Short mmCIF file of C-alpha atoms and ligand atoms in Angstrom, two decimals:
data_model
loop_
_atom_site.label_atom_id
_atom_site.label_comp_id
_atom_site.label_asym_id
_atom_site.label_seq_id
_atom_site.Cartn_x
_atom_site.Cartn_y
_atom_site.Cartn_z
CA MET A 1 90.66 6.88 -51.89
CA ILE A 2 92.97 3.93 -52.77
CA ARG A 3 93.75 3.71 -56.46
CA PHE A 4 95.82 0.99 -58.14
CA GLU A 5 97.19 1.99 -61.54
CA HIS A 6 98.73 -0.83 -63.59
CA VAL A 7 100.44 -2.27 -60.54
CA THR A 8 102.73 -5.26 -61.09
CA LYS A 9 104.84 -7.10 -58.53
CA ARG A 10 107.47 -9.54 -59.63
CA TYR A 11 109.54 -11.14 -56.86
CA ASP A 12 113.28 -11.68 -57.21
CA ASP A 13 112.81 -15.36 -58.05
CA GLY A 14 110.70 -14.40 -61.08
CA THR A 15 107.25 -15.06 -59.57
CA THR A 16 104.72 -12.55 -60.88
CA ALA A 17 102.46 -12.22 -57.84
CA VAL A 18 100.40 -9.28 -59.13
CA ASP A 19 100.04 -8.52 -62.82
CA ASP A 20 98.89 -5.13 -64.14
CA LEU A 21 96.31 -4.47 -61.47
CA SER A 22 93.99 -1.45 -61.78
CA PHE A 23 91.03 -0.66 -59.53
CA GLU A 24 89.88 1.94 -57.07
CA VAL A 25 88.40 1.77 -53.58
CA ALA A 26 86.10 4.71 -52.81
CA GLU A 27 86.21 6.60 -49.52
CA GLY A 28 84.23 4.76 -46.85
CA GLU A 29 83.94 1.66 -49.04
CA LEU A 30 84.73 -1.90 -47.97
CA VAL A 31 86.27 -3.90 -50.80
CA THR A 32 86.99 -7.59 -50.33
CA LEU A 33 89.79 -9.28 -52.26
CA VAL A 34 88.88 -12.92 -52.74
CA GLY A 35 90.64 -15.76 -54.50
CA PRO A 36 92.53 -18.99 -53.91
CA SER A 37 95.76 -19.19 -51.95
CA GLY A 38 98.76 -17.74 -53.79
CA CYS A 39 96.77 -15.51 -56.17
CA GLY A 40 98.40 -12.29 -54.94
CA LYS A 41 95.99 -10.93 -52.33
CA THR A 42 98.51 -10.38 -49.52
CA THR A 43 101.04 -8.93 -51.96
CA THR A 44 98.40 -6.42 -53.12
CA MET A 45 97.65 -5.42 -49.56
CA LYS A 46 101.27 -5.07 -48.44
CA MET A 47 102.02 -2.75 -51.34
CA VAL A 48 99.49 -0.26 -49.93
CA ASN A 49 101.43 0.26 -46.70
CA ARG A 50 104.76 -0.25 -48.46
CA LEU A 51 105.79 -3.43 -46.72
CA ILE A 52 106.32 -4.50 -50.35
CA GLU A 53 107.28 -2.18 -53.22
CA PRO A 54 105.66 -2.67 -56.64
CA THR A 55 107.86 -3.52 -59.62
CA SER A 56 105.89 -1.11 -61.80
CA GLY A 57 102.71 0.96 -61.71
CA ARG A 58 101.62 3.19 -58.89
CA ILE A 59 99.25 3.34 -55.94
CA LEU A 60 97.53 6.58 -54.95
CA LEU A 61 96.16 7.21 -51.48
CA ALA A 62 93.77 10.18 -51.35
CA GLY A 63 95.29 11.33 -54.63
CA GLU A 64 98.90 11.11 -53.46
CA ASP A 65 101.40 8.66 -54.94
CA ILE A 66 102.47 6.58 -51.95
CA ALA A 67 105.93 6.04 -53.48
CA SER A 68 106.75 9.59 -52.43
CA ALA A 69 105.24 9.26 -48.93
CA ASP A 70 107.34 8.58 -45.85
CA PRO A 71 106.58 4.89 -45.04
CA VAL A 72 106.34 5.52 -41.29
CA GLU A 73 104.00 8.45 -41.74
CA LEU A 74 102.04 6.41 -44.31
CA ARG A 75 101.50 3.54 -41.88
CA ARG A 76 100.06 5.93 -39.29
CA ARG A 77 97.24 6.57 -41.72
CA ILE A 78 96.68 2.89 -42.36
CA GLY A 79 95.51 0.39 -39.75
CA TYR A 80 96.67 -3.17 -40.39
CA VAL A 81 94.93 -6.29 -39.08
CA ILE A 82 96.36 -9.74 -39.78
CA GLN A 83 95.17 -13.26 -39.09
CA GLN A 84 97.92 -13.99 -36.57
CA VAL A 85 96.88 -10.73 -34.84
CA GLY A 86 100.44 -10.08 -33.68
CA LEU A 87 99.67 -8.96 -30.15
CA PHE A 88 102.62 -8.49 -27.78
CA PRO A 89 102.42 -11.52 -25.46
CA HIS A 90 104.05 -9.76 -22.50
CA LYS A 91 101.73 -6.76 -22.63
CA THR A 92 98.17 -6.66 -21.33
CA VAL A 93 95.23 -6.29 -23.69
CA LEU A 94 94.83 -2.64 -22.68
CA GLU A 95 98.54 -1.94 -23.24
CA ASN A 96 98.42 -3.70 -26.60
CA THR A 97 95.46 -1.58 -27.69
CA ALA A 98 97.14 1.64 -26.50
CA THR A 99 100.42 0.87 -28.32
CA VAL A 100 99.91 3.03 -31.40
CA PRO A 101 98.54 6.19 -29.71
CA HIS A 102 101.36 5.82 -27.20
CA LEU A 103 103.93 5.65 -30.02
CA LEU A 104 102.29 8.71 -31.56
CA GLY A 105 103.08 10.64 -28.38
CA VAL A 106 99.64 10.57 -26.76
CA LYS A 107 100.03 10.79 -22.96
CA LYS A 108 99.79 7.44 -21.21
CA ASP A 109 96.52 8.16 -19.33
CA LYS A 110 94.84 9.46 -22.43
CA ALA A 111 96.08 6.57 -24.58
CA ARG A 112 94.72 4.11 -22.03
CA ALA A 113 91.37 5.87 -21.80
CA ARG A 114 91.09 5.74 -25.59
CA ALA A 115 92.12 2.06 -25.58
CA ALA A 116 89.36 1.29 -23.06
CA GLU A 117 86.80 3.01 -25.33
CA LEU A 118 87.97 0.97 -28.29
CA LEU A 119 87.76 -2.31 -26.37
CA GLU A 120 84.14 -1.43 -25.55
CA LEU A 121 83.55 -0.64 -29.21
CA VAL A 122 84.65 -4.15 -30.28
CA GLY A 123 82.59 -5.79 -27.55
CA LEU A 124 85.18 -6.43 -24.85
CA ASP A 125 84.74 -5.19 -21.29
CA PRO A 126 87.89 -3.13 -20.57
CA ALA A 127 87.57 -3.80 -16.82
CA VAL A 128 87.48 -7.57 -17.37
CA HIS A 129 89.62 -8.12 -20.46
CA GLY A 130 91.88 -5.04 -20.34
CA PRO A 131 94.22 -6.41 -17.61
CA ARG A 132 94.49 -9.88 -19.18
CA TYR A 133 97.33 -11.10 -21.35
CA PRO A 134 96.70 -12.23 -24.93
CA ASP A 135 97.09 -15.93 -24.12
CA GLN A 136 94.27 -15.58 -21.58
CA LEU A 137 91.79 -14.73 -24.36
CA SER A 138 89.95 -16.89 -26.88
CA GLY A 139 90.86 -16.67 -30.56
CA GLY A 140 87.80 -14.53 -31.30
CA GLN A 141 88.60 -12.17 -28.43
CA ARG A 142 92.19 -11.77 -29.62
CA GLN A 143 90.87 -10.96 -33.08
CA ARG A 144 88.72 -8.19 -31.57
CA VAL A 145 91.76 -6.76 -29.80
CA GLY A 146 93.55 -6.75 -33.16
CA VAL A 147 90.71 -4.71 -34.67
CA ALA A 148 90.62 -2.34 -31.67
CA ARG A 149 94.36 -1.79 -31.93
CA ALA A 150 94.13 -1.07 -35.66
CA LEU A 151 91.44 1.54 -34.95
CA ALA A 152 93.38 3.17 -32.11
CA ALA A 153 95.14 5.78 -34.21
CA ASP A 154 91.82 6.47 -35.98
CA PRO A 155 93.31 5.83 -39.42
CA PRO A 156 91.12 6.61 -42.45
CA VAL A 157 92.21 3.35 -44.10
CA LEU A 158 92.21 -0.23 -42.80
CA LEU A 159 93.95 -3.20 -44.39
CA MET A 160 92.67 -6.52 -43.10
CA ASP A 161 94.36 -9.75 -44.18
CA GLU A 162 92.18 -12.79 -43.40
CA PRO A 163 91.17 -11.08 -40.13
CA PHE A 164 88.63 -13.74 -39.14
CA GLY A 165 90.44 -16.71 -40.63
CA ALA A 166 91.73 -18.13 -37.36
CA VAL A 167 88.37 -18.54 -35.61
CA ASP A 168 85.74 -21.23 -35.94
CA PRO A 169 82.77 -20.67 -38.31
CA VAL A 170 80.21 -19.77 -35.62
CA VAL A 171 82.45 -17.20 -33.95
CA ARG A 172 83.51 -15.96 -37.36
CA GLU A 173 79.96 -15.17 -38.41
CA ARG A 174 79.39 -13.27 -35.16
CA LEU A 175 82.62 -11.30 -35.61
CA GLN A 176 81.66 -10.51 -39.21
CA ASN A 177 78.28 -9.16 -38.14
CA GLU A 178 79.78 -7.09 -35.34
CA PHE A 179 82.41 -5.82 -37.70
CA LEU A 180 79.76 -4.73 -40.24
CA ALA A 181 77.88 -2.88 -37.50
CA LEU A 182 81.13 -1.24 -36.42
CA GLN A 183 81.93 -0.22 -40.01
CA ARG A 184 78.52 1.46 -40.27
CA THR A 185 79.61 3.81 -37.47
CA VAL A 186 83.33 4.29 -38.26
CA ARG A 187 83.05 4.31 -42.11
CA LYS A 188 86.67 3.49 -42.82
CA THR A 189 88.00 2.81 -46.28
CA ILE A 190 88.78 -0.91 -46.07
CA LEU A 191 90.58 -3.51 -48.13
CA LEU A 192 89.82 -6.95 -46.68
CA VAL A 193 91.49 -10.12 -47.92
CA THR A 194 89.76 -13.48 -47.67
CA HIS A 195 89.83 -16.83 -49.46
CA ASP A 196 86.23 -17.43 -48.33
CA LEU A 197 83.66 -16.39 -50.93
CA ASP A 198 80.83 -16.29 -48.38
CA GLU A 199 82.82 -13.86 -46.26
CA ALA A 200 83.65 -11.73 -49.31
CA VAL A 201 79.98 -11.59 -50.29
CA ARG A 202 78.75 -10.86 -46.79
CA LEU A 203 81.22 -8.06 -46.02
CA GLY A 204 82.07 -6.40 -49.31
CA ASP A 205 80.41 -3.34 -50.82
CA ARG A 206 82.32 -4.56 -53.86
CA ILE A 207 84.41 -7.67 -54.46
CA ALA A 208 87.62 -8.07 -56.43
CA VAL A 209 87.74 -11.69 -57.60
CA TYR A 210 91.36 -12.67 -58.17
CA GLY A 211 92.66 -15.10 -60.76
CA GLN A 212 96.44 -15.52 -60.88
CA GLY A 213 97.68 -12.04 -59.97
CA THR A 214 94.87 -10.37 -61.89
CA VAL A 215 91.40 -9.16 -61.02
CA GLU A 216 88.91 -11.16 -63.06
CA GLN A 217 85.89 -9.18 -61.89
CA PHE A 218 85.40 -6.11 -59.74
CA ALA A 219 81.76 -5.51 -58.90
CA ALA A 220 79.08 -5.58 -56.21
CA PRO A 221 78.54 -9.05 -54.65
CA ALA A 222 75.10 -9.45 -56.22
CA ALA A 223 76.53 -8.64 -59.65
CA VAL A 224 79.40 -11.13 -59.29
CA LEU A 225 76.95 -13.86 -58.28
CA ALA A 226 74.31 -13.01 -60.87
CA ALA A 227 76.65 -12.40 -63.78
CA PRO A 228 80.16 -13.86 -63.42
CA ALA A 229 82.37 -11.97 -65.88
CA THR A 230 84.48 -14.96 -66.93
CA PRO A 231 84.28 -18.77 -66.85
CA TYR A 232 86.91 -18.67 -64.08
CA VAL A 233 84.72 -16.45 -61.89
CA ALA A 234 81.72 -18.67 -62.65
CA SER A 235 83.57 -21.75 -61.44
CA PHE A 236 84.94 -19.88 -58.41
CA VAL A 237 81.50 -18.73 -57.25
CA GLY A 238 80.17 -22.23 -57.89
CA SER A 239 76.91 -23.74 -59.04
CA ASP A 240 75.17 -22.77 -55.80
CA ARG A 241 75.65 -19.09 -56.49
CA GLY A 242 71.86 -18.73 -56.70
CA LEU A 243 71.68 -19.65 -53.03
CA LYS A 244 74.42 -17.16 -52.16
CA ARG A 245 72.55 -14.48 -54.08
CA LEU A 246 69.57 -14.87 -51.76
CA ALA A 247 71.68 -13.30 -49.02
CA VAL A 248 72.56 -10.19 -51.01
CA THR A 249 69.22 -9.50 -52.71
CA PRO A 250 66.73 -7.42 -50.72
CA VAL A 251 62.95 -7.74 -50.78
CA THR A 252 61.50 -4.70 -52.55
CA GLU A 253 57.97 -3.36 -52.75
CA ALA A 254 57.66 -4.59 -56.35
CA ASP A 255 57.99 -8.18 -55.11
CA LEU A 256 54.89 -8.00 -52.93
CA GLU A 257 51.37 -9.13 -53.62
CA PRO A 258 48.43 -7.19 -52.13
CA ALA A 259 47.61 -8.19 -48.58
CA ALA A 260 44.08 -9.51 -49.18
CA GLY A 261 42.06 -9.19 -46.01
CA ALA A 262 43.55 -9.07 -42.54
CA PRO A 263 46.68 -11.26 -42.26
CA ALA A 264 47.00 -13.54 -39.25
CA ALA A 265 47.91 -11.39 -36.26
CA ASP A 266 50.54 -13.82 -34.98
CA GLY A 267 52.24 -14.71 -38.26
CA ALA A 268 55.90 -13.90 -38.90
CA ARG A 269 56.61 -10.45 -40.28
CA LEU A 270 59.44 -9.48 -42.51
CA PRO A 271 60.67 -5.86 -42.78
CA LEU A 272 61.01 -4.48 -46.31
CA GLY A 273 64.66 -4.53 -47.39
CA ALA A 274 65.43 -7.78 -45.57
CA SER A 275 67.28 -10.31 -47.72
CA LEU A 276 65.55 -13.00 -49.75
CA ARG A 277 67.50 -15.46 -47.62
CA GLU A 278 65.82 -14.22 -44.44
CA ALA A 279 62.51 -14.22 -46.31
CA LEU A 280 62.92 -17.81 -47.45
CA ALA A 281 63.99 -18.97 -43.98
CA LEU A 282 60.81 -17.49 -42.50
CA LEU A 283 58.62 -18.73 -45.35
CA LEU A 284 59.78 -22.30 -44.78
CA GLN A 285 58.38 -22.08 -41.24
CA GLU A 286 55.05 -20.59 -42.29
CA ASP A 287 52.28 -23.12 -42.80
CA SER A 288 50.39 -20.64 -44.98
CA GLY A 289 53.34 -20.23 -47.37
CA ARG A 290 52.79 -16.48 -47.17
CA LEU A 291 54.72 -13.84 -45.32
CA ALA A 292 53.43 -10.43 -44.22
CA VAL A 293 55.90 -7.71 -45.15
CA VAL A 294 56.00 -4.52 -43.08
CA GLY A 295 57.97 -1.27 -43.31
CA ALA A 296 61.75 -1.31 -43.03
CA ASP A 297 61.42 0.18 -39.52
CA GLY A 298 59.33 -2.84 -38.49
CA SER A 299 56.13 -0.77 -38.23
CA ALA A 300 52.78 -2.52 -37.78
CA GLU A 301 51.26 -1.66 -41.18
CA VAL A 302 51.40 -4.59 -43.62
CA LEU A 303 52.62 -3.43 -47.04
CA GLY A 304 51.95 -6.68 -48.82
CA VAL A 305 52.52 -10.41 -48.89
CA LEU A 306 55.53 -12.40 -50.07
CA THR A 307 55.13 -15.92 -51.51
CA PRO A 308 57.71 -18.52 -52.59
CA ALA A 309 56.88 -17.74 -56.23
CA ALA A 310 57.62 -14.06 -55.53
CA VAL A 311 61.03 -14.98 -54.05
CA HIS A 312 61.82 -16.84 -57.24
CA ARG A 313 60.64 -13.95 -59.41
CA ALA A 314 62.62 -11.44 -57.33
CA LEU A 315 65.80 -13.46 -57.70
CA ARG A 316 65.34 -13.78 -61.47
CA ARG A 317 64.56 -10.11 -61.82
CA ALA A 318 67.55 -9.03 -59.70
CA GLY A 319 69.73 -11.30 -61.84
CA GLU A 320 68.56 -9.63 -65.04
CA ARG A 321 69.15 -6.20 -63.54
CA GLU A 322 72.71 -7.09 -62.51
CA THR A 323 73.41 -8.62 -65.92
CA GLU A 324 72.27 -5.42 -67.66
CA SER A 325 74.18 -3.02 -65.42
CA GLU A 326 77.40 -4.90 -64.75
CA GLY A 327 77.53 -7.99 -66.93
CA GLY A 328 80.90 -8.65 -68.53
CA SER A 329 82.63 -5.72 -66.86
CA GLY A 330 86.05 -6.59 -65.56
CA ALA A 331 88.31 -4.55 -63.28
P1 LIG B 1 97.79 -14.86 -51.34
O1 LIG B 1 97.82 -13.86 -50.24
O2 LIG B 1 96.69 -14.63 -52.33
O3 LIG B 1 97.77 -16.27 -50.85
P2 LIG B 1 100.49 -13.94 -51.92
O4 LIG B 1 100.35 -12.52 -52.31
O5 LIG B 1 100.98 -14.21 -50.56
O6 LIG B 1 99.12 -14.71 -52.22
O7 LIG B 1 101.48 -14.65 -52.96
C1 LIG B 1 101.32 -14.53 -54.36
C2 LIG B 1 102.41 -15.34 -55.06
O8 LIG B 1 103.67 -14.74 -54.80
C3 LIG B 1 102.52 -16.79 -54.60
O9 LIG B 1 102.87 -17.56 -55.71
C4 LIG B 1 103.63 -16.74 -53.58
O10 LIG B 1 104.29 -17.98 -53.52
C5 LIG B 1 104.54 -15.69 -54.18
N1 LIG B 1 105.31 -14.95 -53.15
C6 LIG B 1 104.83 -14.31 -52.06
N2 LIG B 1 105.84 -13.74 -51.37
C7 LIG B 1 106.98 -14.02 -52.05
C8 LIG B 1 108.37 -13.70 -51.87
N3 LIG B 1 108.77 -12.95 -50.84
N4 LIG B 1 109.25 -14.18 -52.78
C9 LIG B 1 108.85 -14.91 -53.84
N5 LIG B 1 107.56 -15.24 -54.07
C10 LIG B 1 106.63 -14.80 -53.20
MG1 LIG B 2 97.67 -14.18 -48.15
#
């Protein structure tokens, strides 16, 4: 859907912000770009909607070279969400959300009705928040309006540059979870920039780990954590990457031990497919050190039992799998 082919950006002062970048984002995929400040993430993103032109290489959107697209028409197909949100201070939340459809010639009533739907979608009550002005909202609420506005023209592609960066960690985690739930329904093709590895791991179907203007590794979060492709990636993901991997490794049937006898009726139950992190959190509260695992739909039938040793085995096994399938692969 979005394809970078040997893209380089050198600014007039000689700074090479992006150096021979090649990777592809599949349709409906959410790819996070993660790396330290100044590594070229924003430059990468702004080349997709042609706010910045590459020095060499090309970018294809749905097979079409964007260099030959009309920039205005291009931006209609691409929603853009930035950290500063960029809401118009003198317009209400509803008017802000309706801006793009309105510009596209949608009649005012219809644009407003659509804006109200979108506010609902991002968890704001249009009757309560719609008539307010941006400075009457909290940071997290403004961020939601930014997302609603980006979705208003129903673009197939979303670019999100540190979208949750301006809110505190608790609100951020809630926004991230809501955003993931939203993405499961809208299935946009998304490039999301963050400098926060935890956010990249939590949100990304795949992660592009940036060095200086280059992608050091492009792989699923579990693969990046289990098998960093380079020493740089290893130091970026840190020595606690095992802990981070817990969050992206699901409990599978192979991890379970037989449920011998009837398990305690009131013990905690974990649905199959939940993360090892959730499993470990529950296990730590269980006096028995055993956790009954039920079907992914939360059904009553106990499929087996998970123990701390099984969590350890599952993590080791998942690590070996990732190393075999993706180890050493770069962009
Ligand atoms: P990130 O978003 O990862 O923090 P940027 O893409 O904004 O990184 O910047 C990458 C590099 O390019 C940095 O060294 C930055 O200073 C430089 N840079 C960004 N914009 C310009 C510009 N307009 N002119 C010159 N250098 C720039
Ligand atoms: Mg940036």
